[in-house]
PDB file of C-alpha atoms in Angstrom:
ATOM      1  CA  MET J   1      99.525 105.526  36.650  1.00  0.00           C
ATOM      2  CA  THR J   2      96.594 107.882  36.377  1.00  0.00           C
ATOM      3  CA  THR J   3      95.074 109.791  39.240  1.00  0.00           C
ATOM      4  CA  LYS J   4      91.888 107.754  38.865  1.00  0.00           C
ATOM      5  CA  TRP J   5      93.782 104.474  39.468  1.00  0.00           C
ATOM      6  CA  LYS J   6      95.699 105.944  42.412  1.00  0.00           C
ATOM      7  CA  LEU J   7      92.405 107.025  43.985  1.00  0.00           C
ATOM      8  CA  PHE J   8      90.906 103.582  43.330  1.00  0.00           C
ATOM      9  CA  ILE J   9      93.853 101.808  45.010  1.00  0.00           C
ATOM     10  CA  ALA J  10      93.900 104.230  47.948  1.00  0.00           C
ATOM     11  CA  THR J  11      90.160 103.667  48.476  1.00  0.00           C
ATOM     12  CA  GLY J  12      90.682  99.895  48.429  1.00  0.00           C
ATOM     13  CA  VAL J  13      93.477 100.116  51.004  1.00  0.00           C
ATOM     14  CA  LEU J  14      91.349 102.389  53.184  1.00  0.00           C
ATOM     15  CA  LEU J  15      88.456  99.913  53.044  1.00  0.00           C
ATOM     16  CA  LEU J  16      90.762  97.081  54.099  1.00  0.00           C
ATOM     17  CA  ILE J  17      92.034  99.120  57.035  1.00  0.00           C
ATOM     18  CA  LEU J  18      88.518 100.089  58.106  1.00  0.00           C
ATOM     19  CA  THR J  19      87.347  96.494  57.858  1.00  0.00           C
ATOM     20  CA  GLY J  20      90.177  95.441  60.172  1.00  0.00           C
ATOM     21  CA  CYS J  21      89.355  98.256  62.605  1.00  0.00           C
ATOM     22  CA  ASP J  22      85.668  97.353  62.621  1.00  0.00           C
ATOM     23  CA  ASN J  23      86.457  93.832  63.873  1.00  0.00           C
ATOM     24  CA  SER J  24      88.605  95.150  66.706  1.00  0.00           C
ATOM     25  CA  LEU J  25      85.875  97.545  67.837  1.00  0.00           C
ATOM     26  CA  THR J  26      83.342  94.751  68.319  1.00  0.00           C
ATOM     27  CA  GLU J  27      85.546  92.557  70.520  1.00  0.00           C
ATOM     28  CA  PRO J  28      85.495  92.895  74.328  1.00  0.00           C
ATOM     29  CA  ASN J  29      88.280  94.735  76.132  1.00  0.00           C
ATOM     30  CA  ASN J  30      88.494  92.465  79.175  1.00  0.00           C
ATOM     31  CA  THR J  31      90.619  89.604  77.926  1.00  0.00           C
ATOM     32  CA  ILE J  32      94.275  89.126  78.634  1.00  0.00           C
ATOM     33  CA  SER J  33      97.351  88.852  76.505  1.00  0.00           C
ATOM     34  CA  GLN J  34      99.175  85.552  76.491  1.00  0.00           C
ATOM     35  CA  THR J  35     102.487  87.355  76.765  1.00  0.00           C
ATOM     36  CA  GLU J  36     101.883  89.036  80.111  1.00  0.00           C
ATOM     37  CA  ASP J  37     104.666  88.713  82.666  1.00  0.00           C
ATOM     38  CA  PRO J  38     103.774  86.237  85.487  1.00  0.00           C
ATOM     39  CA  ALA J  39     104.928  88.744  88.116  1.00  0.00           C
ATOM     40  CA  PRO J  40     103.598  92.087  86.904  1.00  0.00           C
ATOM     41  CA  GLU J  41     104.640  95.365  88.427  1.00  0.00           C
ATOM     42  CA  THR J  42     102.446  96.585  91.234  1.00  0.00           C
ATOM     43  CA  LYS J  43      99.734  98.902  90.048  1.00  0.00           C
ATOM     44  CA  ASP J  44      97.661 101.365  91.956  1.00  0.00           C
ATOM     45  CA  SER J  45      94.449  99.459  92.736  1.00  0.00           C
ATOM     46  CA  SER J  46      92.438 102.501  91.654  1.00  0.00           C
ATOM     47  CA  GLU J  47      93.735 102.220  88.075  1.00  0.00           C
ATOM     48  CA  PRO J  48      91.622 100.197  85.652  1.00  0.00           C
ATOM     49  CA  THR J  49      93.130  96.944  84.483  1.00  0.00           C
ATOM     50  CA  ILE J  50      94.060  97.124  80.830  1.00  0.00           C
ATOM     51  CA  VAL J  51      94.192  93.802  79.120  1.00  0.00           C
ATOM     52  CA  GLU J  52      94.604  92.863  75.503  1.00  0.00           C
ATOM     53  CA  ASP J  53      92.833  90.573  73.097  1.00  0.00           C
ATOM     54  CA  ILE J  54      93.805  86.915  72.790  1.00  0.00           C
ATOM     55  CA  LYS J  55      93.192  84.725  69.819  1.00  0.00           C
ATOM     56  CA  THR J  56      91.623  81.282  70.110  1.00  0.00           C
ATOM     57  CA  ASP J  57      92.048  78.364  67.745  1.00  0.00           C
ATOM     58  CA  GLU J  58      89.470  78.929  65.014  1.00  0.00           C
ATOM     59  CA  SER J  59      90.457  75.825  63.054  1.00  0.00           C
ATOM     60  CA  ILE J  60      88.499  73.487  65.316  1.00  0.00           C
ATOM     61  CA  VAL J  61      85.625  72.858  62.931  1.00  0.00           C
ATOM     62  CA  SER J  62      85.903  73.180  59.167  1.00  0.00           C
ATOM     63  CA  ASN J  63      82.983  73.523  56.767  1.00  0.00           C
ATOM     64  CA  GLY J  64      80.498  73.218  59.606  1.00  0.00           C
ATOM     65  CA  GLU J  65      81.460  69.592  60.223  1.00  0.00           C
ATOM     66  CA  SER J  66      82.962  68.280  63.429  1.00  0.00           C
ATOM     67  CA  SER J  67      85.373  65.381  63.433  1.00  0.00           C
ATOM     68  CA  GLU J  68      86.187  63.038  66.291  1.00  0.00           C
ATOM     69  CA  THR J  69      89.730  64.398  66.532  1.00  0.00           C
ATOM     70  CA  SER J  70      88.581  67.997  66.915  1.00  0.00           C
ATOM     71  CA  LYS J  71      86.204  67.453  69.844  1.00  0.00           C
ATOM     72  CA  PRO J  72      88.800  67.524  72.681  1.00  0.00           C
ATOM     73  CA  THR J  73      90.286  70.768  71.344  1.00  0.00           C
ATOM     74  CA  GLU J  74      86.811  72.248  70.958  1.00  0.00           C
ATOM     75  CA  VAL J  75      85.895  71.390  74.554  1.00  0.00           C
ATOM     76  CA  ALA J  76      89.213  72.750  75.860  1.00  0.00           C
ATOM     77  CA  ALA J  77      88.889  76.014  73.929  1.00  0.00           C
ATOM     78  CA  SER J  78      85.375  76.319  75.243  1.00  0.00           C
ATOM     79  CA  LEU J  79      86.637  75.800  78.795  1.00  0.00           C
ATOM     80  CA  LYS J  80      89.226  78.565  78.348  1.00  0.00           C
ATOM     81  CA  ASP J  81      86.591  80.886  76.891  1.00  0.00           C
ATOM     82  CA  ASN J  82      84.228  80.077  79.754  1.00  0.00           C
ATOM     83  CA  TYR J  83      86.876  80.912  82.344  1.00  0.00           C
ATOM     84  CA  LEU J  84      87.780  84.175  80.618  1.00  0.00           C
ATOM     85  CA  LYS J  85      84.096  85.073  80.594  1.00  0.00           C
ATOM     86  CA  LYS J  86      83.799  84.191  84.282  1.00  0.00           C
ATOM     87  CA  LEU J  87      86.841  86.315  85.165  1.00  0.00           C
ATOM     88  CA  ASN J  88      85.498  89.235  83.147  1.00  0.00           C
ATOM     89  CA  GLU J  89      82.155  89.009  84.950  1.00  0.00           C
ATOM     90  CA  MET J  90      83.903  88.932  88.326  1.00  0.00           C
ATOM     91  CA  GLU J  91      85.956  91.980  87.386  1.00  0.00           C
ATOM     92  CA  GLU J  92      82.828  93.808  86.231  1.00  0.00           C
ATOM     93  CA  ALA J  93      81.118  92.982  89.548  1.00  0.00           C
ATOM     94  CA  ASP J  94      84.153  94.418  91.375  1.00  0.00           C
ATOM     95  CA  ARG J  95      83.908  97.647  89.384  1.00  0.00           C
ATOM     96  CA  ASN J  96      80.184  97.988  90.079  1.00  0.00           C
ATOM     97  CA  LEU J  97      80.462  97.345  93.821  1.00  0.00           C
ATOM     98  CA  GLU J  98      79.400 100.315  95.924  1.00  0.00           C
ATOM     99  CA  PRO J  99      82.343 101.134  98.223  1.00  0.00           C
ATOM    100  CA  ALA J 100      81.769 100.943 101.960  1.00  0.00           C
ATOM    101  CA  SER J 101      81.709 104.175 103.917  1.00  0.00           C
ATOM    102  CA  THR J 102      84.226 103.209 106.611  1.00  0.00           C
ATOM    103  CA  ILE J 103      87.805 101.961 106.591  1.00  0.00           C
ATOM    104  CA  ALA J 104      86.702  98.766 108.351  1.00  0.00           C
ATOM    105  CA  GLY J 105      83.971  98.286 105.740  1.00  0.00           C
ATOM    106  CA  LEU J 106      86.401  98.855 102.884  1.00  0.00           C
ATOM    107  CA  GLU J 107      88.844  96.397 104.433  1.00  0.00           C
ATOM    108  CA  GLU J 108      86.052  93.810 104.711  1.00  0.00           C
ATOM    109  CA  GLN J 109      85.091  94.361 101.053  1.00  0.00           C
ATOM    110  CA  GLU J 110      88.689  93.951  99.916  1.00  0.00           C
ATOM    111  CA  ALA J 111      89.059  90.798 102.016  1.00  0.00           C
ATOM    112  CA  GLU J 112      85.932  89.380 100.335  1.00  0.00           C
ATOM    113  CA  ARG J 113      87.304  90.380  96.934  1.00  0.00           C
ATOM    114  CA  TYR J 114      90.630  88.722  97.717  1.00  0.00           C
ATOM    115  CA  ASN J 115      88.899  85.513  98.889  1.00  0.00           C
ATOM    116  CA  LYS J 116      86.752  85.458  95.732  1.00  0.00           C
ATOM    117  CA  TRP J 117      89.766  85.838  93.426  1.00  0.00           C
ATOM    118  CA  ASP J 118      91.856  83.392  95.453  1.00  0.00           C
ATOM    119  CA  SER J 119      89.066  80.834  95.177  1.00  0.00           C
ATOM    120  CA  VAL J 120      88.848  81.159  91.398  1.00  0.00           C
ATOM    121  CA  LEU J 121      92.654  81.049  91.124  1.00  0.00           C
ATOM    122  CA  ASN J 122      92.647  77.739  93.012  1.00  0.00           C
ATOM    123  CA  GLU J 123      89.863  76.488  90.744  1.00  0.00           C
ATOM    124  CA  VAL J 124      91.871  77.388  87.625  1.00  0.00           C
ATOM    125  CA  TYR J 125      94.967  75.753  89.105  1.00  0.00           C
ATOM    126  CA  SER J 126      92.975  72.533  89.685  1.00  0.00           C
ATOM    127  CA  VAL J 127      91.853  72.508  86.052  1.00  0.00           C
ATOM    128  CA  LEU J 128      95.450  73.003  84.925  1.00  0.00           C
ATOM    129  CA  ILE J 129      96.582  70.008  86.993  1.00  0.00           C
ATOM    130  CA  GLU J 130      94.331  67.921  84.730  1.00  0.00           C
ATOM    131  CA  GLN J 131      95.397  69.621  81.480  1.00  0.00           C
ATOM    132  CA  LEU J 132      99.166  70.017  81.734  1.00  0.00           C
ATOM    133  CA  ASP J 133     101.764  67.302  81.366  1.00  0.00           C
ATOM    134  CA  LYS J 134     104.054  66.494  84.299  1.00  0.00           C
ATOM    135  CA  GLU J 135     106.903  68.758  83.180  1.00  0.00           C
ATOM    136  CA  GLN J 136     104.610  71.746  82.573  1.00  0.00           C
ATOM    137  CA  MET J 137     102.836  71.187  85.880  1.00  0.00           C
ATOM    138  CA  ASP J 138     106.113  70.951  87.802  1.00  0.00           C
ATOM    139  CA  GLN J 139     107.192  74.273  86.271  1.00  0.00           C
ATOM    140  CA  LEU J 140     103.826  75.887  87.013  1.00  0.00           C
ATOM    141  CA  ARG J 141     103.911  74.622  90.600  1.00  0.00           C
ATOM    142  CA  GLU J 142     107.334  76.234  91.085  1.00  0.00           C
ATOM    143  CA  ASP J 143     106.188  79.452  89.395  1.00  0.00           C
ATOM    144  CA  GLN J 144     103.102  79.527  91.605  1.00  0.00           C
ATOM    145  CA  ARG J 145     105.155  79.130  94.783  1.00  0.00           C
ATOM    146  CA  ASN J 146     107.394  82.009  93.688  1.00  0.00           C
ATOM    147  CA  TRP J 147     104.364  84.098  92.757  1.00  0.00           C
ATOM    148  CA  ILE J 148     102.808  83.621  96.232  1.00  0.00           C
ATOM    149  CA  ILE J 149     106.013  84.973  97.793  1.00  0.00           C
ATOM    150  CA  TYR J 150     105.994  87.850  95.305  1.00  0.00           C
ATOM    151  CA  ARG J 151     102.307  88.609  96.028  1.00  0.00           C
ATOM    152  CA  ASP J 152     102.771  88.728  99.785  1.00  0.00           C
ATOM    153  CA  GLU J 153     106.010  90.732  99.650  1.00  0.00           C
ATOM    154  CA  THR J 154     104.476  93.215  97.217  1.00  0.00           C
ATOM    155  CA  ALA J 155     101.376  93.600  99.403  1.00  0.00           C
ATOM    156  CA  LYS J 156     103.564  94.158 102.464  1.00  0.00           C
ATOM    157  CA  GLU J 157     105.727  96.710 100.663  1.00  0.00           C
ATOM    158  CA  SER J 158     102.666  98.530  99.363  1.00  0.00           C
ATOM    159  CA  SER J 159     101.046  98.643 102.814  1.00  0.00           C
ATOM    160  CA  LEU J 160     104.179 100.082 104.449  1.00  0.00           C
ATOM    161  CA  LYS J 161     103.472 103.482 102.963  1.00  0.00           C
ATOM    162  CA  TYR J 162     100.613 103.583 105.512  1.00  0.00           C
ATOM    163  CA  SER J 163     102.652 101.999 108.315  1.00  0.00           C
ATOM    164  CA  GLY J 164     100.856 102.329 111.616  1.00  0.00           C
ATOM    165  CA  GLY J 165      97.860 104.020 109.990  1.00  0.00           C
ATOM    166  CA  SER J 166      94.331 102.856 109.477  1.00  0.00           C
ATOM    167  CA  TYR J 167      94.948 102.220 105.759  1.00  0.00           C
ATOM    168  CA  GLU J 168      97.823  99.761 106.262  1.00  0.00           C
ATOM    169  CA  ALA J 169      95.721  96.581 106.486  1.00  0.00           C
ATOM    170  CA  LEU J 170      93.356  97.835 103.770  1.00  0.00           C
ATOM    171  CA  GLU J 171      96.239  98.415 101.344  1.00  0.00           C
ATOM    172  CA  TYR J 172      97.719  94.986 102.120  1.00  0.00           C
ATOM    173  CA  VAL J 173      94.552  93.048 101.330  1.00  0.00           C
ATOM    174  CA  ALA J 174      93.636  95.280  98.352  1.00  0.00           C
ATOM    175  CA  THR J 175      97.046  94.621  96.786  1.00  0.00           C
ATOM    176  CA  GLN J 176      96.697  90.885  97.381  1.00  0.00           C
ATOM    177  CA  ALA J 177      93.264  90.941  95.726  1.00  0.00           C
ATOM    178  CA  THR J 178      94.483  92.853  92.684  1.00  0.00           C
ATOM    179  CA  LEU J 179      97.540  90.656  92.169  1.00  0.00           C
ATOM    180  CA  THR J 180      95.455  87.498  92.579  1.00  0.00           C
ATOM    181  CA  LYS J 181      92.979  88.742  89.975  1.00  0.00           C
ATOM    182  CA  GLU J 182      95.838  89.430  87.541  1.00  0.00           C
ATOM    183  CA  ARG J 183      97.333  85.995  88.209  1.00  0.00           C
ATOM    184  CA  SER J 184      93.973  84.320  87.541  1.00  0.00           C
ATOM    185  CA  TYR J 185      93.780  85.961  84.117  1.00  0.00           C
ATOM    186  CA  LEU J 186      97.374  85.019  83.371  1.00  0.00           C
ATOM    187  CA  LEU J 187      96.969  81.336  84.232  1.00  0.00           C
ATOM    188  CA  VAL J 188      93.873  81.011  82.069  1.00  0.00           C
ATOM    189  CA  ALA J 189      95.359  82.893  79.118  1.00  0.00           C
ATOM    190  CA  LYS J 190      98.817  81.331  79.219  1.00  0.00           C
ATOM    191  CA  TYR J 191      98.196  77.734  80.307  1.00  0.00           C
ATOM    192  CA  MET J 192      94.581  76.727  79.825  1.00  0.00           C
ATOM    193  CA  LYS J 193      93.806  74.869  76.626  1.00  0.00           C
TER     194      LYS J 193
END
């Protein structure tokens, strides 16, 4: 094989690699992997959440035509996409929130953040009740009960490092908020159709 052909093939391979990279650069960072563990390890709430790209079913409509059988899947995929978008917007709002200047103010902000994420988690759970079959829902219900215990125990354990101090309650509610946010992403990515 001549050097000219080797260069031609190498250029072609490089173009294919760059084309693949270009697509990954244009996709948003704030979506979640479908393989995430339902009870993730506790993270420092000051660390940014790193989530990975998920793929949606792109075979819903072929040749620009929609068939009767594809409409339910199309609506469901749209619902999942809408919830991921909503969660991403909520997370962005959290990042852009100006922190309060007192411990009491910070605790109030974290309590509001927790309530916001808990509300959306309950909303997602309600949608899943409608989407999942009985066996899947029974399993999810059990997983959710175990996760609530995990969330509260993790928040308690995390807050104990400030036992008796003014940060104890703040750390508890901040951990609950962060874990609830992560759980919301997981339920949408893993279960929602």
